[in-house]
PDB file of C-alpha atoms in Angstrom:
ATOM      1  CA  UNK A   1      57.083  22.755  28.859  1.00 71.00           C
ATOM      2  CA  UNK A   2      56.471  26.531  29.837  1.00 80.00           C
ATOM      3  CA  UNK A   3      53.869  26.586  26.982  1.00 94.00           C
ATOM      4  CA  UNK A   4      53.233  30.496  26.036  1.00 97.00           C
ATOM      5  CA  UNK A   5      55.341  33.209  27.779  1.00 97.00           C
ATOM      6  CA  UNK A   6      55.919  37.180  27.194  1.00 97.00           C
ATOM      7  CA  UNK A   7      58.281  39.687  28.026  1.00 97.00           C
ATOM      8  CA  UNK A   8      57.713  41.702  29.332  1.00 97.00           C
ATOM      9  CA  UNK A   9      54.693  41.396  32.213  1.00 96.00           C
ATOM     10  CA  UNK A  10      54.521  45.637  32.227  1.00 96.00           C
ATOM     11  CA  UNK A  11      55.964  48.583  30.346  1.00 96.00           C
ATOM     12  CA  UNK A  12      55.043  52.067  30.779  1.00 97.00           C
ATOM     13  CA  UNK A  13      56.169  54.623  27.912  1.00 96.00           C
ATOM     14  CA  UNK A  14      56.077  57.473  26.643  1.00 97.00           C
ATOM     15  CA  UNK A  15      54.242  58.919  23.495  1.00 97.00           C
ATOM     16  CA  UNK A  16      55.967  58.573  21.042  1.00 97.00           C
ATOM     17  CA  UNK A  17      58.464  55.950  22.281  1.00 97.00           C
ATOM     18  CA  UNK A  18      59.162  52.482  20.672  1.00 96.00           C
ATOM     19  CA  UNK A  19      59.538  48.901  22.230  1.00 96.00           C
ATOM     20  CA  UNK A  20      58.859  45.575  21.238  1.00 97.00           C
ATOM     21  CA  UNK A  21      57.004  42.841  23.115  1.00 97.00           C
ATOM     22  CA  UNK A  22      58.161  39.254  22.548  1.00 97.00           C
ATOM     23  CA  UNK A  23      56.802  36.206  22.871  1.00 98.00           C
ATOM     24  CA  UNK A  24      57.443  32.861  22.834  1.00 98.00           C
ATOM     25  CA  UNK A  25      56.051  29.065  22.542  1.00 97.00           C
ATOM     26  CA  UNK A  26      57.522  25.748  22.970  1.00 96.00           C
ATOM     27  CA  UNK A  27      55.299  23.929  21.443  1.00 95.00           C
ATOM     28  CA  UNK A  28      55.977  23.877  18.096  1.00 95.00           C
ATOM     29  CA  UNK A  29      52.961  25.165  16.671  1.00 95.00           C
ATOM     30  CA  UNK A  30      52.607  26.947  13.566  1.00 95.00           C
ATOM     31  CA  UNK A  31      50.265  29.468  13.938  1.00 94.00           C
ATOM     32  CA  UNK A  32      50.619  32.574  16.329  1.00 96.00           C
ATOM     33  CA  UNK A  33      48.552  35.495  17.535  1.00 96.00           C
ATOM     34  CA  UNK A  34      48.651  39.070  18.805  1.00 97.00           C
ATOM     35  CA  UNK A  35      45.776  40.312  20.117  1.00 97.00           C
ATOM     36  CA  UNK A  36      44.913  43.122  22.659  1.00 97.00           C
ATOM     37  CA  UNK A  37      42.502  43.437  25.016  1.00 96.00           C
ATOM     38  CA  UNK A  38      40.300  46.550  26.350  1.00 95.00           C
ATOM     39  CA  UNK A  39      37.696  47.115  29.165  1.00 89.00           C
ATOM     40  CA  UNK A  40      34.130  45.916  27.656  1.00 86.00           C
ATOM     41  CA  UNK A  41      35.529  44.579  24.458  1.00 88.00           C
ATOM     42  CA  UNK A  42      36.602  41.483  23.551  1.00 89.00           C
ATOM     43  CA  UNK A  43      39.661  40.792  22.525  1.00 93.00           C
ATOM     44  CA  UNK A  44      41.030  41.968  18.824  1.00 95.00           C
ATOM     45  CA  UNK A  45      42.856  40.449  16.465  1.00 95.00           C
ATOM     46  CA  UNK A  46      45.961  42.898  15.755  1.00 97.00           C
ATOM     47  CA  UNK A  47      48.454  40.505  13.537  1.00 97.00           C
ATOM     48  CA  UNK A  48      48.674  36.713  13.165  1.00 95.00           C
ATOM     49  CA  UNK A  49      51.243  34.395  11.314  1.00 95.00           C
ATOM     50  CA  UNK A  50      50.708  31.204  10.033  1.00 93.00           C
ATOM     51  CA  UNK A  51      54.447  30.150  10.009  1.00 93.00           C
ATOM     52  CA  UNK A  52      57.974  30.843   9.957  1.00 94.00           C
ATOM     53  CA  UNK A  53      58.687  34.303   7.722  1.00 93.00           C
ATOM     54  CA  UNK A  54      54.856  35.079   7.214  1.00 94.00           C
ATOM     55  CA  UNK A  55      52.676  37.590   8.867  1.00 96.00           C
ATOM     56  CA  UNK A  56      49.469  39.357   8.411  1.00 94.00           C
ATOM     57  CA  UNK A  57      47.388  41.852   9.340  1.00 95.00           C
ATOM     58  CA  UNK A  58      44.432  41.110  11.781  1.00 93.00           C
ATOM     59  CA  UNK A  59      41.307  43.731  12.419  1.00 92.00           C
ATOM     60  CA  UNK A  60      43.089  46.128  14.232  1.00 96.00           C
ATOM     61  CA  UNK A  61      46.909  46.395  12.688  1.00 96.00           C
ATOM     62  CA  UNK A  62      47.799  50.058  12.346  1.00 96.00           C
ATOM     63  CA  UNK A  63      50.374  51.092  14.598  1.00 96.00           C
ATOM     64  CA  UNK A  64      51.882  47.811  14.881  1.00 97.00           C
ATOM     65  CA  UNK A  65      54.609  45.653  13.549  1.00 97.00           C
ATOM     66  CA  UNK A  66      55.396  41.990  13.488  1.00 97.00           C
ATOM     67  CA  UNK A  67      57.660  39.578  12.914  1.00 97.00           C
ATOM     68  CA  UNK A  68      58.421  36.135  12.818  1.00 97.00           C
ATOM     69  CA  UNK A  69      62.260  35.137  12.000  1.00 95.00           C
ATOM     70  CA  UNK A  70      61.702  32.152  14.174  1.00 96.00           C
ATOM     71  CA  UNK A  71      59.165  29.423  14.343  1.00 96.00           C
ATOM     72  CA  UNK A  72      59.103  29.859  18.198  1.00 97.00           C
ATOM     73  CA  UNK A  73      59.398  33.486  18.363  1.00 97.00           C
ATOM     74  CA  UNK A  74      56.720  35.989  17.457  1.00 98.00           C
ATOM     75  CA  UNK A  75      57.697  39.789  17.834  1.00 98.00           C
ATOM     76  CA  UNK A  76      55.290  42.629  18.047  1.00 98.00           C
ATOM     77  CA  UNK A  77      56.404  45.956  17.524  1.00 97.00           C
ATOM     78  CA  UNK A  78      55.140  49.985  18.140  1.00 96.00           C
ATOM     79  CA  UNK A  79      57.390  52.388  16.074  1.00 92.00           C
ATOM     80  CA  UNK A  80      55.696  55.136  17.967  1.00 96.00           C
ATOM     81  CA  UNK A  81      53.530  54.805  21.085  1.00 96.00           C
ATOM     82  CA  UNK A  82      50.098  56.408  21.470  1.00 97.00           C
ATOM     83  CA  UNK A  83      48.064  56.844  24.260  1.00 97.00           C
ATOM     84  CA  UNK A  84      45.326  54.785  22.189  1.00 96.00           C
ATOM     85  CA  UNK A  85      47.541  51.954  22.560  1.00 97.00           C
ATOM     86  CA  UNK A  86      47.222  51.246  26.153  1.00 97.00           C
ATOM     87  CA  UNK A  87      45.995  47.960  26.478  1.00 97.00           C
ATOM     88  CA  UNK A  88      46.736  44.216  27.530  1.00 97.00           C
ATOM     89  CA  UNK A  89      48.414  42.650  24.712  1.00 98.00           C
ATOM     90  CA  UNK A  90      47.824  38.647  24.245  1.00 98.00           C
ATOM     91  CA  UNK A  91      49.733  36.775  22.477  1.00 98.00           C
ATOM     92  CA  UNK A  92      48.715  33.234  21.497  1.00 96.00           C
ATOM     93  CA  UNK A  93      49.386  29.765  19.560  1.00 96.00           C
ATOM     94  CA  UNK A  94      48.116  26.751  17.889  1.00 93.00           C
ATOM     95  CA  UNK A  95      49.094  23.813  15.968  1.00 91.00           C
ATOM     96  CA  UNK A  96      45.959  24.453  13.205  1.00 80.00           C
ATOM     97  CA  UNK A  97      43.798  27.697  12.303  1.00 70.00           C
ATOM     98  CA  UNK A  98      41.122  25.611  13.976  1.00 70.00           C
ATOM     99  CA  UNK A  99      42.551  24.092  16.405  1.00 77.00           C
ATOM    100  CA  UNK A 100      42.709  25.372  20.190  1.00 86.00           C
ATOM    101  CA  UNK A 101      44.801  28.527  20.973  1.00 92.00           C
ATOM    102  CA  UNK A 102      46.688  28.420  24.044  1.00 95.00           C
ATOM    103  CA  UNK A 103      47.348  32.298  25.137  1.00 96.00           C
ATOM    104  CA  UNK A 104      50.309  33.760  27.135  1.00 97.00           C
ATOM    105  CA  UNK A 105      49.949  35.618  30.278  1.00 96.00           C
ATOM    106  CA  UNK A 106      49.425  39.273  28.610  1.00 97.00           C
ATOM    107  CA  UNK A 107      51.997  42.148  28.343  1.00 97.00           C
ATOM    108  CA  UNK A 108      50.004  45.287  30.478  1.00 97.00           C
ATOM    109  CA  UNK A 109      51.028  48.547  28.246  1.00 97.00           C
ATOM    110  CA  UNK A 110      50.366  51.964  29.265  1.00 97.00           C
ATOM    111  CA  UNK A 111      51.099  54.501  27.251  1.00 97.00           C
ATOM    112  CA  UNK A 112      51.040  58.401  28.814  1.00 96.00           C
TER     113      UNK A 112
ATOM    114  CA  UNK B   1      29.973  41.675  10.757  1.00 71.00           C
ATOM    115  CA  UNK B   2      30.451  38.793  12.869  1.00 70.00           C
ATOM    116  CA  UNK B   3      29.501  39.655  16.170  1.00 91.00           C
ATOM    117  CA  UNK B   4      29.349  38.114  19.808  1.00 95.00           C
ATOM    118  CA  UNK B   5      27.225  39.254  22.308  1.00 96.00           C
ATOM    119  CA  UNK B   6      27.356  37.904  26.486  1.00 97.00           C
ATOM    120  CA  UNK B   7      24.953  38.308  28.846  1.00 96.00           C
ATOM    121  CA  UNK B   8      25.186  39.301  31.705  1.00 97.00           C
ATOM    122  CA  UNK B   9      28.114  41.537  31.735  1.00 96.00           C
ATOM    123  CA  UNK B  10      28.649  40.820  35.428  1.00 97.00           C
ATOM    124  CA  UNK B  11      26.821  38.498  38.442  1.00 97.00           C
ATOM    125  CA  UNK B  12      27.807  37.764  41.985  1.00 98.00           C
ATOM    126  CA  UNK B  13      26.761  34.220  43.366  1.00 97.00           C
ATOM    127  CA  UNK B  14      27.668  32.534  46.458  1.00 97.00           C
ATOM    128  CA  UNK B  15      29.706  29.440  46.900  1.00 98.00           C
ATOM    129  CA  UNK B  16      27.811  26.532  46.430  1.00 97.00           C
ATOM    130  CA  UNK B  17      25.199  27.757  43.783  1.00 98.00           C
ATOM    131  CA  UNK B  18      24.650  27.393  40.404  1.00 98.00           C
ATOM    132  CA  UNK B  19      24.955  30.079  37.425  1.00 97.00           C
ATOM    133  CA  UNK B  20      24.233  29.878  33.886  1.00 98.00           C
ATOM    134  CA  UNK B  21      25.825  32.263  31.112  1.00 98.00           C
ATOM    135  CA  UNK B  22      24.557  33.098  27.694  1.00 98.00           C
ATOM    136  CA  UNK B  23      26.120  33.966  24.917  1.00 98.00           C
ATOM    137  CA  UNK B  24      24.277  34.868  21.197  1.00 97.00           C
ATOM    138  CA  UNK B  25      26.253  35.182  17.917  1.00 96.00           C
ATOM    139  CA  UNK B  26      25.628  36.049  14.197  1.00 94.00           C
ATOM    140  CA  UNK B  27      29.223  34.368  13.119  1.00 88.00           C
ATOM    141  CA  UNK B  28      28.072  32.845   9.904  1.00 86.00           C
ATOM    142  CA  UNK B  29      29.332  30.240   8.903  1.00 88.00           C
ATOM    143  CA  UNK B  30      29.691  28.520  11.906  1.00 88.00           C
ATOM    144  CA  UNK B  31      32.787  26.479  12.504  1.00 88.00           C
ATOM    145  CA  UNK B  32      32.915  25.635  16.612  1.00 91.00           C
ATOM    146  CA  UNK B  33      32.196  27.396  19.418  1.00 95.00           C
ATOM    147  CA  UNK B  34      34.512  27.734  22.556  1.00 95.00           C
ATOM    148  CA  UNK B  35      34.464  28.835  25.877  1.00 97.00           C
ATOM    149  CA  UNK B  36      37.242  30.200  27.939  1.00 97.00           C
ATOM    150  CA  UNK B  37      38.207  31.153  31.483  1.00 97.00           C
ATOM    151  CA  UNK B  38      40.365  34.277  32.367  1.00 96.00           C
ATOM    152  CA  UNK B  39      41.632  34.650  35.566  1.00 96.00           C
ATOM    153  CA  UNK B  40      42.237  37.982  36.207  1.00 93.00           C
ATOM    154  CA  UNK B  41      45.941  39.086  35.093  1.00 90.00           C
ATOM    155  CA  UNK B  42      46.095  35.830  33.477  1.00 93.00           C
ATOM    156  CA  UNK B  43      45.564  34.581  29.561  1.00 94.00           C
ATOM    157  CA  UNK B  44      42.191  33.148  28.783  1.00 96.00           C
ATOM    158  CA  UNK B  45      42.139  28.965  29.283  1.00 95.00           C
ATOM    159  CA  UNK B  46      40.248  26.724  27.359  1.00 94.00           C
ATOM    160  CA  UNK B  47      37.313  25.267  29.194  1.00 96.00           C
ATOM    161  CA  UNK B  48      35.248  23.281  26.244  1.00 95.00           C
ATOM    162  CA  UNK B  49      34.806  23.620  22.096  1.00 93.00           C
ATOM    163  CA  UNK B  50      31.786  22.317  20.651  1.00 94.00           C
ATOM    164  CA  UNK B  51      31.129  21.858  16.527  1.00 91.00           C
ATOM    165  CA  UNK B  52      27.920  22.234  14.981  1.00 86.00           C
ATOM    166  CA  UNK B  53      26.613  19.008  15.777  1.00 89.00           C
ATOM    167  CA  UNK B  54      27.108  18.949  19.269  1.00 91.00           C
ATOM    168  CA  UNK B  55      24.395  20.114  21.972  1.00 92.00           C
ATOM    169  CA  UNK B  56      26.642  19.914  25.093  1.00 96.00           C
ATOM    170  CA  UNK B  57      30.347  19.772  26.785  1.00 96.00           C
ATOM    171  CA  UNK B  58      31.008  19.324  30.202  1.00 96.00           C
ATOM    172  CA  UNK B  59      34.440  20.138  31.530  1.00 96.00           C
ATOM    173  CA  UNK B  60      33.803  18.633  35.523  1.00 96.00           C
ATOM    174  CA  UNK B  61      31.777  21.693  37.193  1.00 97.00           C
ATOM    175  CA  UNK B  62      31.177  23.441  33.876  1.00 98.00           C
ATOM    176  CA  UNK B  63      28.476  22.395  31.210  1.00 98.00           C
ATOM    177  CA  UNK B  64      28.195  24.591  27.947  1.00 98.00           C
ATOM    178  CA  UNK B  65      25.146  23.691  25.488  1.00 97.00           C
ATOM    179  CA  UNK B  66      24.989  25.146  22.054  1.00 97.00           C
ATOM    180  CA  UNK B  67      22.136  25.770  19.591  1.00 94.00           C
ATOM    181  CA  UNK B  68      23.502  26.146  16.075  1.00 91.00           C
ATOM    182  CA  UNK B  69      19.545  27.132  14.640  1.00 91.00           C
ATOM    183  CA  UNK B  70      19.357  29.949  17.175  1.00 94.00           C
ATOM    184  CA  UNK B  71      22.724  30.642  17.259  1.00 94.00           C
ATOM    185  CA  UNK B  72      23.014  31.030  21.059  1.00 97.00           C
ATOM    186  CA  UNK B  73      25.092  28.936  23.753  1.00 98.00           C
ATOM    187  CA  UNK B  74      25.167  28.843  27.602  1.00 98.00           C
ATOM    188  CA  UNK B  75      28.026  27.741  30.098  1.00 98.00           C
ATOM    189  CA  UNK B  76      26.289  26.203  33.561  1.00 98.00           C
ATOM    190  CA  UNK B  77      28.567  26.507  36.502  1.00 98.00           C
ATOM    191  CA  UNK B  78      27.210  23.963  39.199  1.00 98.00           C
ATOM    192  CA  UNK B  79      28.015  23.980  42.693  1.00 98.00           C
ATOM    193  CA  UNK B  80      30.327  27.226  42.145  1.00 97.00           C
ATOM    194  CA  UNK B  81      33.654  27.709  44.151  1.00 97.00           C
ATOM    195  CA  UNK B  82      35.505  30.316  45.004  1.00 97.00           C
ATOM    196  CA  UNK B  83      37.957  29.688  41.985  1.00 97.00           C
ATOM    197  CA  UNK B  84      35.202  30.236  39.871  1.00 98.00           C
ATOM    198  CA  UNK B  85      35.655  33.685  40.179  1.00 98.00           C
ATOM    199  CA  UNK B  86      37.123  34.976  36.430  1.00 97.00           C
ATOM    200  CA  UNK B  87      36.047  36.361  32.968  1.00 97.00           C
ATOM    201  CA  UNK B  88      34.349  33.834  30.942  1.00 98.00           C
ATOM    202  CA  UNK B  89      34.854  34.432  27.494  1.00 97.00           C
ATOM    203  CA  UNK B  90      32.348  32.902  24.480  1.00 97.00           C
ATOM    204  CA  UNK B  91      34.488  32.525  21.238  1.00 95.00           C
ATOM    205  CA  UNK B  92      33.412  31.781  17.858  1.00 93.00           C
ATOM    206  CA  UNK B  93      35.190  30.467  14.745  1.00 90.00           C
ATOM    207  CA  UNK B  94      34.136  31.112  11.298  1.00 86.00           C
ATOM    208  CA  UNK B  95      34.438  28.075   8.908  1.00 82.00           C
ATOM    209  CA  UNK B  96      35.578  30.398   6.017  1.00 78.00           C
ATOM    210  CA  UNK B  97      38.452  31.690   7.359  1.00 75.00           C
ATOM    211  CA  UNK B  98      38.850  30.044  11.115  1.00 70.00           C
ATOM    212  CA  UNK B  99      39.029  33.689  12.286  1.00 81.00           C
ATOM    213  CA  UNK B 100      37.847  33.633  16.180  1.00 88.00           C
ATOM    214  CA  UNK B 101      35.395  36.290  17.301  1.00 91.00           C
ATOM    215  CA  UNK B 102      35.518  37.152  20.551  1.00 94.00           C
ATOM    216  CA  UNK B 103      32.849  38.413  23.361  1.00 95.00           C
ATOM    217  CA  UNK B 104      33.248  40.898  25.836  1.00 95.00           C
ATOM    218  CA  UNK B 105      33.147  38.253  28.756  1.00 96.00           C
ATOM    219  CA  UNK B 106      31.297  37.808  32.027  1.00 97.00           C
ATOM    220  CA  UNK B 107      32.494  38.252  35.497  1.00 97.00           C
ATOM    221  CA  UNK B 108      31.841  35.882  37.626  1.00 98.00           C
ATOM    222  CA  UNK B 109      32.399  36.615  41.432  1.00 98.00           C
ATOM    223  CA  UNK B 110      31.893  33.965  43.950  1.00 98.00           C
ATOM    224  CA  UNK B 111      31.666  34.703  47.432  1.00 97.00           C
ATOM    225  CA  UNK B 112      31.668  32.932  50.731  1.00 96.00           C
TER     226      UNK B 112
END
């Protein structure tokens, strides 16, 4: 039971490059998370899905895409890199909207 | 806006002693309350959740209290070890929409 994982651990682009991080759960929850995470700011809510073939946006969505073809699978997508977007990205599950969220081990971005 | 403030942004203890955290928010309304560890390069852990009508959590070494009227909590580390060292992150969940606000976190460094 590996829980949450992402792929991948670091990436460095380029502006204006694309990628997609991916992550995973095996525990067959329903609802899953993106967030990302900056120095002195808690961490931010970018898109969240609440099953299989839904998404939405969270507080901080522009520059981001997401999808979720498969329960277990959540992608998160940047078309085109800024620096802005350097961050930590978090991505994160749970069986309920109020229930506990059990977080992966964070994607480290940097964008130059 | 919902909003969650931590206090102090940083302390350094040494092994052995005690340290209490604070944490103040205006998330209204109130759903739960949670408190999390981050290692550093890791995802944040669960460490306890408390609902409106409870006062206090322990989780072994750690002991968070909440106060729902003032709208502040506190996690007690007692007898601190060098694992302590790590972010520890106050989150809390609005009852209208179960969205999770997040604090900035406070480092905790234990030394020898």
């Amino acid at each position: 039971n590996a829980g949450v994982t992402q792929t991948p651990k670091f990436r460095v682009l380029k502006t204006g490059q694309s990628m997609t991080l991916l992550c995973a759960q095996d525990m067959n929850h329903e609802y899953m998370y993106w967030y990302r995470q900056d120095p002195g700011m808690g961490l931010r809510l970018i898109h969240y899905s609440v099953g299989e073939g839904t998404t939405a946006k969270g507080e901080v969505p522009d520059g981001y895409n997401v999808s979720r073809l498969k329960k277990q699978n959540f992608l998160l997508g940047l078309e085109s890199a800024a620096p802005s977007q350097t961050s930590v990205y978090f991505c994160a599950s749970s069986s309920l909207s109020y229930n506990e969220q059990f977080f992966g081990p964070g994607t480290r971005l940097t964008v130059l | 806006k919902n909003q969650v403030e931590q206090s102090p942004q940083s302390l350094i203890i040494l092994e052995g002693k005690n340290c209490t955290l604070q944490c103040n928010y205006t998330v209204s309304p109130f759903s739960n309350l949670r408190w999390y560890k981050q290692d550093t390069g890791r995802g944040p852990v669960s460490l306890t959740i408390m609902t409106f009508s409870e006062n206090t959590k322990s989780n072994g070494r750690y002991t968070a209290t909440l106060d729902a009227d003032t709208k502040q909590s506190s996690l007690h580390i007692t007898a601190s070890q060098l694992s302590d060292s790590a972010s520890y992150i106050c989150v809390v969940s609005a009852a209208s929409d179960y969205k999770l606000s997040f604090g900035a976190g406070t480092t905790v460094t234990v030394r020898a």
